Coordinates of C-alpha atoms in Angstrom, one line a residue:
M28 CA 11.2 134.1 113.9
Q29 CA 11.4 133.8 110.5
T30 CA 9.0 134.7 108.1
S31 CA 7.9 131.8 105.2
Q32 CA 7.3 132.9 102.0
K33 CA 3.2 131.5 101.5
H34 CA 1.8 130.4 98.7
P35 CA -1.6 129.4 97.2
T36 CA -3.0 126.1 97.9
S37 CA -6.3 124.1 97.6
A38 CA -8.4 123.2 100.6
G39 CA -6.8 121.0 102.5
I40 CA -5.5 120.0 106.3
H41 CA -4.3 122.9 109.3
L42 CA -1.7 122.3 110.7
Y43 CA -1.7 124.8 113.1
H44 CA -0.2 125.8 116.5
Q45 CA -0.6 129.0 118.0
P46 CA 1.3 130.6 120.9
V47 CA 0.8 129.0 123.9
Q48 CA 1.2 131.2 127.2
G49 CA 2.8 129.6 130.4
I50 CA 5.0 127.2 129.7
D51 CA 8.0 126.7 131.4
P52 CA 10.9 128.0 129.6
Y53 CA 13.8 125.9 128.6
T54 CA 16.5 126.3 132.0
H55 CA 18.7 123.3 132.1
Y56 CA 19.4 119.8 130.8
Q57 CA 20.0 116.5 132.9
I58 CA 23.2 114.5 133.0
L59 CA 22.9 110.9 133.1
Q60 CA 24.7 110.1 135.6
S61 CA 26.8 111.4 138.4
N62 CA 29.7 111.9 140.6
S63 CA 30.7 114.2 142.6
C64 CA 32.0 116.9 140.8
H65 CA 31.9 121.0 141.5
D66 CA 28.7 123.4 140.8
I67 CA 26.7 119.9 140.3
H68 CA 24.0 119.5 142.6
E69 CA 22.6 115.6 142.7
S70 CA 19.7 114.3 141.8
G71 CA 18.9 110.9 143.1
S72 CA 20.7 108.0 141.7
Q73 CA 19.6 108.6 138.1
G74 CA 20.6 111.7 137.4
T75 CA 22.0 115.6 137.7
N76 CA 21.2 118.7 136.6
I77 CA 22.8 121.8 135.1
S78 CA 21.6 125.2 134.4
F79 CA 22.0 127.7 131.5
E80 CA 20.4 130.7 130.2
A81 CA 16.4 130.2 130.8
C82 CA 14.3 131.4 127.1
K83 CA 11.4 132.2 126.4
E84 CA 9.3 129.4 123.8
Q85 CA 7.7 130.9 120.2
Y86 CA 6.6 128.6 117.8
F87 CA 6.0 128.2 114.2
T88 CA 3.5 127.1 111.6
L89 CA 2.7 123.8 109.2
E90 CA -0.5 124.3 107.7
S91 CA -2.1 125.1 104.8
S92 CA -2.5 128.6 102.7
P93 CA -5.9 129.4 101.4
P94 CA -8.2 127.4 98.9
N95 CA -6.8 129.1 95.4
T96 CA -8.2 126.9 92.7
G97 CA -5.1 127.5 89.9
F98 CA -1.2 125.5 90.0
I99 CA 1.4 125.7 90.4
G100 CA 4.7 125.0 88.8
C101 CA 7.5 123.5 90.1
D102 CA 11.5 123.6 88.1
S103 CA 13.0 122.0 91.6
P104 CA 12.6 118.2 92.4
S105 CA 13.1 119.7 95.8
C106 CA 10.8 122.8 95.8
A107 CA 7.9 122.3 98.0
S108 CA 9.7 119.9 100.1
V109 CA 11.4 120.3 103.8
S110 CA 15.0 119.1 103.9
S111 CA 15.9 118.1 107.6
N112 CA 19.8 117.4 108.2
R113 CA 19.1 116.8 111.9
S114 CA 17.6 113.5 112.6
T115 CA 15.0 113.1 115.2
F116 CA 17.2 111.6 117.3
S117 CA 19.9 114.0 117.0
P118 CA 20.0 116.3 120.1
Q119 CA 19.7 118.7 118.4
A120 CA 20.4 111.4 93.7
S121 CA 18.7 108.3 92.7
Q122 CA 17.8 105.1 94.3
S123 CA 20.0 102.3 93.7
Y124 CA 18.0 99.5 92.0
H125 CA 17.2 96.7 95.1
S126 CA 16.1 97.6 98.1
D127 CA 17.6 96.7 101.5
Q128 CA 15.2 93.4 102.6
H129 CA 14.2 94.6 106.4
H130 CA 15.0 91.1 107.3
S131 CA 18.7 90.4 106.1
S132 CA 21.0 87.9 107.2
D133 CA 23.6 90.2 108.4
N134 CA 20.1 91.7 110.5
T135 CA 18.1 88.6 111.7
Y136 CA 16.3 91.5 113.9
G137 CA 14.6 93.7 112.3
S138 CA 11.2 95.2 113.2
P139 CA 8.2 92.4 114.0
T140 CA 5.9 95.1 112.9
S141 CA 7.2 96.1 109.6
V142 CA 5.2 93.8 107.9
H143 CA 5.1 95.7 104.3
S144 CA 8.4 95.9 103.9
S145 CA 9.5 92.9 101.9
A146 CA 8.6 91.1 98.9
D147 CA 6.8 88.7 100.5
D148 CA 4.5 90.7 102.1
S149 CA 3.2 92.0 98.8
Y150 CA 0.4 89.4 98.4
E151 CA -1.0 90.2 101.4
L152 CA -1.2 93.9 101.2
K153 CA -3.1 93.4 97.8
H154 CA -5.8 92.3 99.8
K155 CA -5.7 94.9 102.8
L156 CA -6.1 97.6 99.7
R157 CA -8.3 95.5 98.1
E158 CA -11.1 95.3 101.7
L159 CA -10.2 99.1 102.0
E160 CA -11.5 99.5 98.9
I161 CA -14.3 97.5 99.6
S162 CA -15.2 99.4 102.3
L163 CA -14.3 102.3 101.0
L164 CA -17.3 101.7 98.1
G165 CA -19.2 99.0 98.9
P166 CA -18.5 95.2 97.8
E167 CA -21.5 95.5 95.3
S168 CA -19.9 98.6 93.2
D169 CA -18.4 98.2 89.8
I170 CA -15.2 100.2 90.7
V171 CA -14.3 97.8 93.4
D172 CA -13.4 95.6 90.5
S173 CA -11.8 98.8 88.1
C174 CA -9.3 99.4 91.4
H175 CA -8.4 95.4 92.2
C176 CA -7.7 95.3 88.2
R177 CA -5.7 98.2 88.4
F178 CA -4.1 96.7 91.9
E179 CA -3.1 93.8 89.9
G180 CA -1.8 95.2 86.8
G181 CA -0.6 98.4 88.4
L182 CA -2.2 101.5 88.5
K183 CA 0.4 103.7 86.2
G184 CA -1.4 104.2 83.0
A185 CA -5.0 103.2 84.2
S186 CA -7.8 104.5 82.9
P187 CA -9.4 107.6 85.0
S188 CA -12.4 106.8 83.8
A189 CA -13.4 105.2 87.7
K190 CA -14.9 108.0 89.3
Y191 CA -15.4 107.4 94.2
N192 CA -18.7 108.7 95.8
W193 CA -16.1 110.5 98.0
D194 CA -19.3 111.8 99.6
H195 CA -20.0 108.5 100.3
I196 CA -16.9 107.7 101.9
A197 CA -16.8 110.7 103.9
E198 CA -19.4 109.0 106.6
M199 CA -18.0 105.8 106.5
I200 CA -15.1 107.9 107.8
P201 CA -15.6 106.7 112.0
K202 CA -15.6 102.9 110.2
L203 CA -12.1 103.5 108.5
D204 CA -8.5 102.2 109.5
L205 CA -6.0 105.1 109.1
N206 CA -3.3 103.0 108.9
E207 CA -4.9 101.3 105.8
V208 CA -6.2 104.2 104.0
L209 CA -2.7 106.4 104.5
I210 CA -1.2 102.8 102.9
R211 CA -4.0 103.3 100.1
C212 CA -3.3 107.2 99.1
A213 CA 1.1 106.1 99.3
Q214 CA 0.1 103.7 96.8
A215 CA -1.7 105.6 94.2
V216 CA 0.7 108.3 94.9
S217 CA 3.6 106.2 93.8
D218 CA 1.2 104.6 91.1
D219 CA 0.4 108.4 90.0
D220 CA -2.6 107.9 90.4
I221 CA -3.2 111.6 91.2
E222 CA -7.8 111.1 90.8
T223 CA -7.6 109.1 93.6
A224 CA -4.5 110.5 95.7
V225 CA -5.7 113.8 95.8
G226 CA -9.8 112.6 96.1
L227 CA -8.0 110.3 99.8
M228 CA -5.9 113.7 100.9
N229 CA -8.8 116.4 100.8
N230 CA -12.1 113.8 101.4
V231 CA -10.9 111.4 103.8
L232 CA -7.5 111.8 105.3
A233 CA -8.0 115.6 106.4
K234 CA -11.1 114.1 108.6
M235 CA -9.2 111.7 110.0
V236 CA -5.5 113.1 111.2
S237 CA -5.3 115.6 114.1
V238 CA -1.9 116.8 115.7
G239 CA -3.5 116.6 119.0
G240 CA -5.3 113.6 118.4
D241 CA -3.9 109.7 119.7
P242 CA -0.6 109.0 118.0
I243 CA -2.1 107.7 114.3
Q244 CA -3.6 110.3 113.8
R245 CA -0.8 112.8 115.2
L246 CA 1.5 111.0 113.1
G247 CA -1.1 110.2 109.4
A248 CA -1.3 114.2 109.8
Y249 CA 2.5 114.2 109.4
M250 CA 2.4 111.9 106.8
L251 CA -0.4 113.8 105.0
E252 CA 1.7 117.0 104.5
G253 CA 4.2 114.5 103.5
L254 CA 2.7 113.0 100.5
R255 CA 1.1 116.2 99.6
A256 CA 4.7 117.9 99.3
R257 CA 6.2 115.3 97.7
L258 CA 2.7 115.3 95.0
E259 CA 4.1 118.6 94.6
S260 CA 7.8 118.8 94.4
S261 CA 7.2 115.7 91.5
G262 CA 4.9 118.3 89.4
S263 CA 2.3 116.4 89.0
L264 CA -0.3 118.1 89.9
I265 CA 0.4 121.5 92.3
Y266 CA -2.3 121.9 94.8
K267 CA -0.5 122.4 98.2
A268 CA 2.4 124.3 98.7
L269 CA 3.9 122.9 102.8
R270 CA 5.4 125.7 104.1
C271 CA 7.8 125.5 107.6
E272 CA 8.8 128.3 109.4
Q273 CA 12.5 127.7 111.3
P274 CA 11.8 127.8 115.3
A275 CA 14.6 130.2 116.7
S276 CA 17.3 129.4 118.2
K277 CA 16.5 128.2 121.6
D278 CA 13.3 127.6 120.8
L279 CA 13.9 124.8 119.4
M280 CA 16.4 123.9 122.1
S281 CA 13.6 124.2 124.5
Y282 CA 11.8 121.9 122.1
M283 CA 14.7 119.4 122.1
H284 CA 14.7 119.4 125.4
I285 CA 11.0 118.4 125.7
L286 CA 12.1 114.9 124.0
Y287 CA 15.0 114.2 125.6
Q288 CA 13.6 114.6 128.6
I289 CA 10.8 112.2 127.7
C290 CA 12.4 109.9 125.7
P291 CA 15.1 107.4 125.9
Y292 CA 16.6 107.7 122.9
W293 CA 19.4 110.1 123.2
K294 CA 20.5 108.9 126.6
F295 CA 20.4 105.7 125.2
A296 CA 23.1 107.2 123.1
Y297 CA 24.9 109.2 125.1
I298 CA 25.2 106.4 128.2
S299 CA 26.7 103.5 125.7
A300 CA 28.8 105.7 124.2
N301 CA 30.3 106.8 127.2
V302 CA 30.2 103.5 129.1
I303 CA 32.4 102.1 126.2
I304 CA 34.6 105.0 125.6
G305 CA 35.6 105.3 129.0
E306 CA 36.6 101.4 129.6
A307 CA 38.8 101.7 126.2
M308 CA 41.1 105.0 127.5
Q309 CA 40.9 103.3 130.9
N310 CA 44.9 103.1 131.0
E311 CA 45.5 106.6 128.8
S312 CA 47.1 109.9 129.9
R313 CA 45.7 111.7 126.7
I314 CA 42.3 111.2 125.3
N315 CA 41.1 112.8 121.7
I316 CA 37.1 112.5 121.3
I317 CA 36.1 113.4 117.9
D318 CA 32.4 113.8 117.7
F319 CA 30.7 113.6 114.5
Q320 CA 27.7 115.9 115.6
I321 CA 29.0 118.1 119.3
A322 CA 25.3 119.7 119.0
Q323 CA 25.7 121.2 122.9
G324 CA 28.1 119.0 123.7
T325 CA 25.9 118.2 126.6
Q326 CA 27.3 114.1 126.4
W327 CA 30.6 114.6 127.0
L328 CA 29.9 116.8 131.0
L329 CA 29.4 113.3 132.0
L330 CA 32.8 111.6 130.8
I331 CA 34.5 114.6 132.3
Q332 CA 32.7 114.2 135.6
A333 CA 33.7 110.4 135.2
L334 CA 37.6 110.8 134.2
A335 CA 38.3 113.2 136.6
S336 CA 38.1 111.0 139.7
R337 CA 39.9 108.7 137.9
P338 CA 42.6 106.8 140.2
G339 CA 45.8 108.6 139.5
G340 CA 44.6 111.6 138.2
P341 CA 42.2 113.2 135.4
P342 CA 43.8 112.5 132.0
F343 CA 44.5 114.9 129.5
I344 CA 41.3 115.3 127.5
R345 CA 40.7 117.4 123.2
I346 CA 37.2 117.1 122.1
T347 CA 37.2 117.5 118.3
G348 CA 33.8 118.7 117.6
V349 CA 31.9 118.8 114.2
D350 CA 29.4 121.3 113.4
D351 CA 26.3 121.5 110.9
S352 CA 24.0 124.1 110.6
Q353 CA 21.0 123.1 112.4
S354 CA 23.3 122.9 115.3
Y355 CA 24.8 126.2 115.0
H356 CA 21.3 127.6 114.9
A357 CA 19.9 126.0 117.4
R358 CA 22.5 127.0 120.3
G359 CA 22.2 130.7 118.5
G360 CA 25.6 130.9 118.3
G361 CA 29.0 129.0 116.5
L362 CA 31.2 126.3 118.3
H363 CA 32.9 128.5 120.9
I364 CA 29.4 128.3 122.5
V365 CA 29.8 124.3 123.1
G366 CA 34.2 124.8 123.9
K367 CA 33.7 127.3 126.6
R368 CA 31.1 125.5 128.2
L369 CA 33.1 122.1 127.8
S370 CA 36.2 124.4 129.4
D371 CA 34.7 126.1 131.8
Y372 CA 32.8 122.9 133.4
A373 CA 36.4 120.9 132.6
K374 CA 38.3 123.8 134.7
S375 CA 35.6 123.6 137.5
C376 CA 36.8 119.5 137.8
K377 CA 40.3 120.3 137.5
V378 CA 40.8 118.3 134.1
P379 CA 43.6 119.9 131.9
F380 CA 41.0 119.9 128.7
E381 CA 40.8 121.3 125.3
F382 CA 38.3 122.1 122.8
H383 CA 39.1 122.0 118.7
S384 CA 36.0 123.2 116.5
V385 CA 35.7 121.5 112.4
A386 CA 32.6 123.9 111.5
M387 CA 31.2 121.7 108.9
S388 CA 28.9 119.0 108.4
G389 CA 30.0 115.7 108.8
S390 CA 30.3 115.0 104.4
E391 CA 32.8 117.3 104.4
V392 CA 35.0 117.0 106.8
E393 CA 38.8 115.9 105.2
L394 CA 42.0 114.6 107.3
E395 CA 43.2 118.0 107.4
N396 CA 40.0 119.6 109.5
L397 CA 40.9 117.1 112.1
M398 CA 44.5 117.9 113.2
V399 CA 45.1 114.5 114.9
Q400 CA 48.0 114.9 117.2
P401 CA 50.6 112.4 117.4
G402 CA 50.2 110.9 121.8
E403 CA 46.8 110.4 122.0
A404 CA 44.5 107.7 122.1
L405 CA 41.8 108.8 119.6
A406 CA 37.8 107.6 120.4
V407 CA 35.5 108.7 117.9
N408 CA 31.9 109.0 118.1
F409 CA 29.1 108.6 115.4
P410 CA 26.1 109.8 117.6
F411 CA 22.7 109.5 114.8
V412 CA 24.9 111.2 112.3
L413 CA 26.0 108.2 109.8
H414 CA 22.5 108.6 108.4
H415 CA 22.8 111.7 107.4
M416 CA 26.1 111.5 104.5
P417 CA 24.9 110.4 100.9
D418 CA 26.1 106.7 100.1
E419 CA 26.8 105.1 96.3
S420 CA 22.6 105.4 96.0
V421 CA 23.1 109.8 96.2
S422 CA 26.6 110.4 94.7
T423 CA 29.8 108.6 93.4
E424 CA 31.3 110.2 96.2
N425 CA 29.5 108.2 98.4
H426 CA 30.7 110.7 101.6
R427 CA 29.1 107.8 103.6
D428 CA 31.9 104.9 103.1
R429 CA 34.9 108.0 102.6
L430 CA 34.5 108.9 105.9
L431 CA 34.4 105.9 107.6
R432 CA 37.6 105.2 105.7
L433 CA 38.8 108.8 106.9
V434 CA 38.2 107.7 110.5
K435 CA 39.8 103.9 109.7
S436 CA 42.9 105.6 108.3
L437 CA 42.9 107.4 111.9
S438 CA 43.9 104.4 113.9
P439 CA 41.0 105.0 116.5
K440 CA 41.6 102.6 119.7
V441 CA 36.9 102.1 119.6
V442 CA 34.3 104.1 117.5
T443 CA 30.7 104.1 118.6
L444 CA 27.8 103.7 116.9
V445 CA 24.6 104.8 117.3
E446 CA 21.7 104.7 114.2
Q447 CA 18.1 104.1 114.6
E448 CA 16.8 100.9 113.8
S449 CA 15.1 101.8 110.0
N450 CA 15.2 101.0 106.6
T451 CA 15.4 103.7 104.6
N452 CA 17.8 104.6 102.5
T453 CA 17.5 102.9 99.1
S454 CA 14.1 101.3 99.4
P455 CA 11.7 102.2 96.5
F456 CA 9.3 105.3 97.7
F457 CA 6.5 103.0 98.2
Q458 CA 8.5 100.7 100.3
R459 CA 9.8 103.7 102.5
F460 CA 6.3 105.6 103.1
V461 CA 5.3 102.3 105.0
E462 CA 8.6 101.9 107.0
T463 CA 8.1 105.7 108.1
L464 CA 5.1 104.7 109.2
N465 CA 5.3 101.7 111.0
Y466 CA 9.0 103.0 112.8
Y467 CA 7.0 106.5 113.8
T468 CA 3.2 104.7 115.2
A469 CA 6.3 102.8 117.4
M470 CA 7.7 106.2 118.3
F471 CA 4.2 108.3 118.6
E472 CA 3.3 105.4 120.8
S473 CA 6.1 105.6 122.8
I474 CA 5.9 109.5 123.6
D475 CA 2.1 109.1 124.1
V476 CA 2.7 107.6 127.5
A477 CA 4.6 110.3 128.7
L478 CA 2.4 113.2 128.4
P479 CA -1.1 114.3 128.1
R480 CA -2.6 113.9 124.7
D481 CA -3.4 118.0 124.7
D482 CA 0.0 118.8 126.2
K483 CA 0.8 122.1 124.0
Q484 CA 4.6 121.3 125.0
R485 CA 4.8 117.9 123.0
I486 CA 3.1 118.7 120.2
S487 CA 5.4 121.5 120.0
A488 CA 7.9 119.4 119.8
E489 CA 6.5 116.3 117.5
Q490 CA 6.0 119.0 115.4
H491 CA 9.3 121.0 114.7
C492 CA 11.7 118.1 115.6
V493 CA 9.1 114.7 113.7
A494 CA 7.6 116.4 111.5
R495 CA 10.3 117.7 109.4
D496 CA 12.3 114.2 109.1
I497 CA 8.8 112.7 108.3
V498 CA 8.5 115.0 105.3
N499 CA 12.0 115.0 103.9
M500 CA 11.9 110.9 104.1
I501 CA 8.8 110.7 102.4
A502 CA 8.6 113.8 100.0
C503 CA 12.6 114.4 99.2
E504 CA 14.7 112.3 96.7
G505 CA 17.9 112.5 95.7
P506 CA 20.8 114.7 97.6
E507 CA 17.2 116.1 99.4
R508 CA 16.4 114.0 100.8
V509 CA 19.3 113.7 104.0
E510 CA 16.9 111.0 106.0
R511 CA 18.8 107.6 105.3
H512 CA 18.6 105.4 107.7
E513 CA 20.2 102.2 107.7
L514 CA 19.7 98.3 109.8
L515 CA 23.1 97.2 111.7
G516 CA 23.4 95.0 109.3
K517 CA 24.1 96.7 106.9
W518 CA 26.7 99.4 108.8
R519 CA 27.9 96.4 110.3
S520 CA 28.7 95.8 106.1
R521 CA 30.2 99.1 105.8
F522 CA 32.7 98.5 109.5
S523 CA 33.4 95.9 107.7
M524 CA 34.9 96.5 104.7
A525 CA 36.3 99.6 106.1
G526 CA 38.3 97.9 108.0
F527 CA 36.7 97.7 111.4
L528 CA 35.8 95.3 113.7
P529 CA 33.3 94.7 116.0
C530 CA 33.7 95.1 120.1
P531 CA 32.1 93.1 122.2
L532 CA 29.7 95.6 124.6
S533 CA 31.2 95.1 128.8
S534 CA 28.3 93.8 131.4
S535 CA 28.6 98.1 132.8
V536 CA 27.1 99.1 129.2
T537 CA 23.8 96.8 129.5
A538 CA 24.1 97.8 133.6
A539 CA 24.0 102.2 132.8
V540 CA 21.7 101.5 130.0
R541 CA 19.1 99.6 132.2
N542 CA 19.3 101.9 135.1
M543 CA 18.3 104.5 132.7
L544 CA 15.4 102.8 131.3
N545 CA 14.0 102.8 135.1
E546 CA 13.1 106.3 134.2
F547 CA 10.7 105.6 131.6
N548 CA 7.4 103.4 130.8
E549 CA 7.9 99.8 131.6
N550 CA 7.1 99.2 126.9
F551 CA 10.7 100.0 126.9
R552 CA 13.2 96.9 126.4
L553 CA 16.8 96.3 126.1
E554 CA 18.2 93.7 124.3
Q555 CA 21.7 92.4 124.0
R556 CA 22.3 90.3 121.0
D557 CA 25.4 89.7 118.7
G558 CA 27.3 92.6 120.6
A559 CA 25.0 95.3 119.8
L560 CA 22.7 96.7 122.2
Y561 CA 19.1 97.0 120.8
L562 CA 16.5 99.7 122.4
A563 CA 12.9 98.9 121.5
W564 CA 9.6 99.9 122.0
K565 CA 7.2 97.2 122.7
K566 CA 8.4 94.4 120.2
R567 CA 10.1 97.2 117.7
F568 CA 13.7 97.9 117.7
M569 CA 14.3 101.4 117.6
C570 CA 17.5 102.4 118.1
T571 CA 20.9 100.0 118.5
S572 CA 24.4 101.2 119.8
S573 CA 27.6 99.4 118.7
A574 CA 31.4 99.9 119.2
W575 CA 34.1 98.9 116.7
R576 CA 38.2 98.8 116.5
C577 CA 40.5 98.4 114.0
Y578 CA 42.0 95.4 112.4

């Protein structure tokens, strides 16, 4: 386990976890559907199991250090923030002047719960913030009017003379709405009202959040860490340093596996893409699949198995796996581990197979790295990965669109895209904070129904696999912010400009995903709209799956 550097900080919430005894080690991956094949044992109609090497668990900490009365200087815009190149759903710059509209004409199916992401809701938000001020300070307080004026005119540059009675506010914590307090704190951070932000963090939020609480309390703990990290990164008031210690590779695999088992998001991506690719390649004798987030390669075991029983014999399959440093860390080694696993499995199924490794981030990939061979039918898979590519708001190179044009030049038969249905790419900080709060509230609720609230495996999985993404979205800007989600409407525009047309999804794709969802809570819903599949938790769309072909 790596050792993180400790920084002097002020008092604050402690997000910590002690080693937990008696947790079963990670021992297997679940395969989503099954046909008979060597070394696979049936486990009912829903799935099969493949066993890999077991490993023990360790834990890292995400916590505050002991109090310190001094301040810390910060030269780098991201010196205290945690940057991740892996999505929560991954199985492993300056902002633009205009933010994406959550309910755009290209995407009329944005989340109904993201009530603060549109300019049309600003009036309502002001009233909610004013209600919060009244609940915090009391309707007779002179400070309420002062705060109201600052909401109307902007907090930045306002007089800092107004003081809060934090002792009185602390007594009112049981009556306060955590969601509203988080939004009020983010507004203060956005407007450089450091006095209010620090007061809310230390005196209110620190006492309301908990990594072992209900969904909003758990999410609030990580949102608070993001706000503190952002303050430190901005060089304003340095009083809290976020420190994260990377878990050992075998532990990260175990944490990811927990979420893989209790949430349908990865299985949604795997099943939908596999059925789409399988249908597109049903008459091809030589297949090359370029996977831009190969991770453990688990997705392709199912497809190899299905193609092994194809009438007339299996095709020759070549899988090109693109790697990144986080996948390397999660596996505990390079792409040769994935190649050997897939090769051994294909051999057991009597499928001719070849693996080609591209050991680099997707944004670094060039044509010569892919080594596409003549006579191959090509499929390209983007599973929760394109949102990591910097676009025009980050870099003039615009790797997000460059990569799509590169793929178009290869003339693939089909391209599969699975992405989170969230709008955090070019949104200004405050809008992005509210969108993140709305989106991850739904995610934490969906996790909450799967395991007991005090389950230590769930707590660790959230800390190691989700918290870093949240902190990255809140605390980081420019190239340091790698979590940059876009709605399907925006992806449609990007694919269209790159020379792609949408492929209608067959009823087989929908049926396969619906069958998988039978394993999960009934509040998960599936909708097919405009040729794409939307996976929702209650009324909130969480992710989409779509297919594309060249003009």
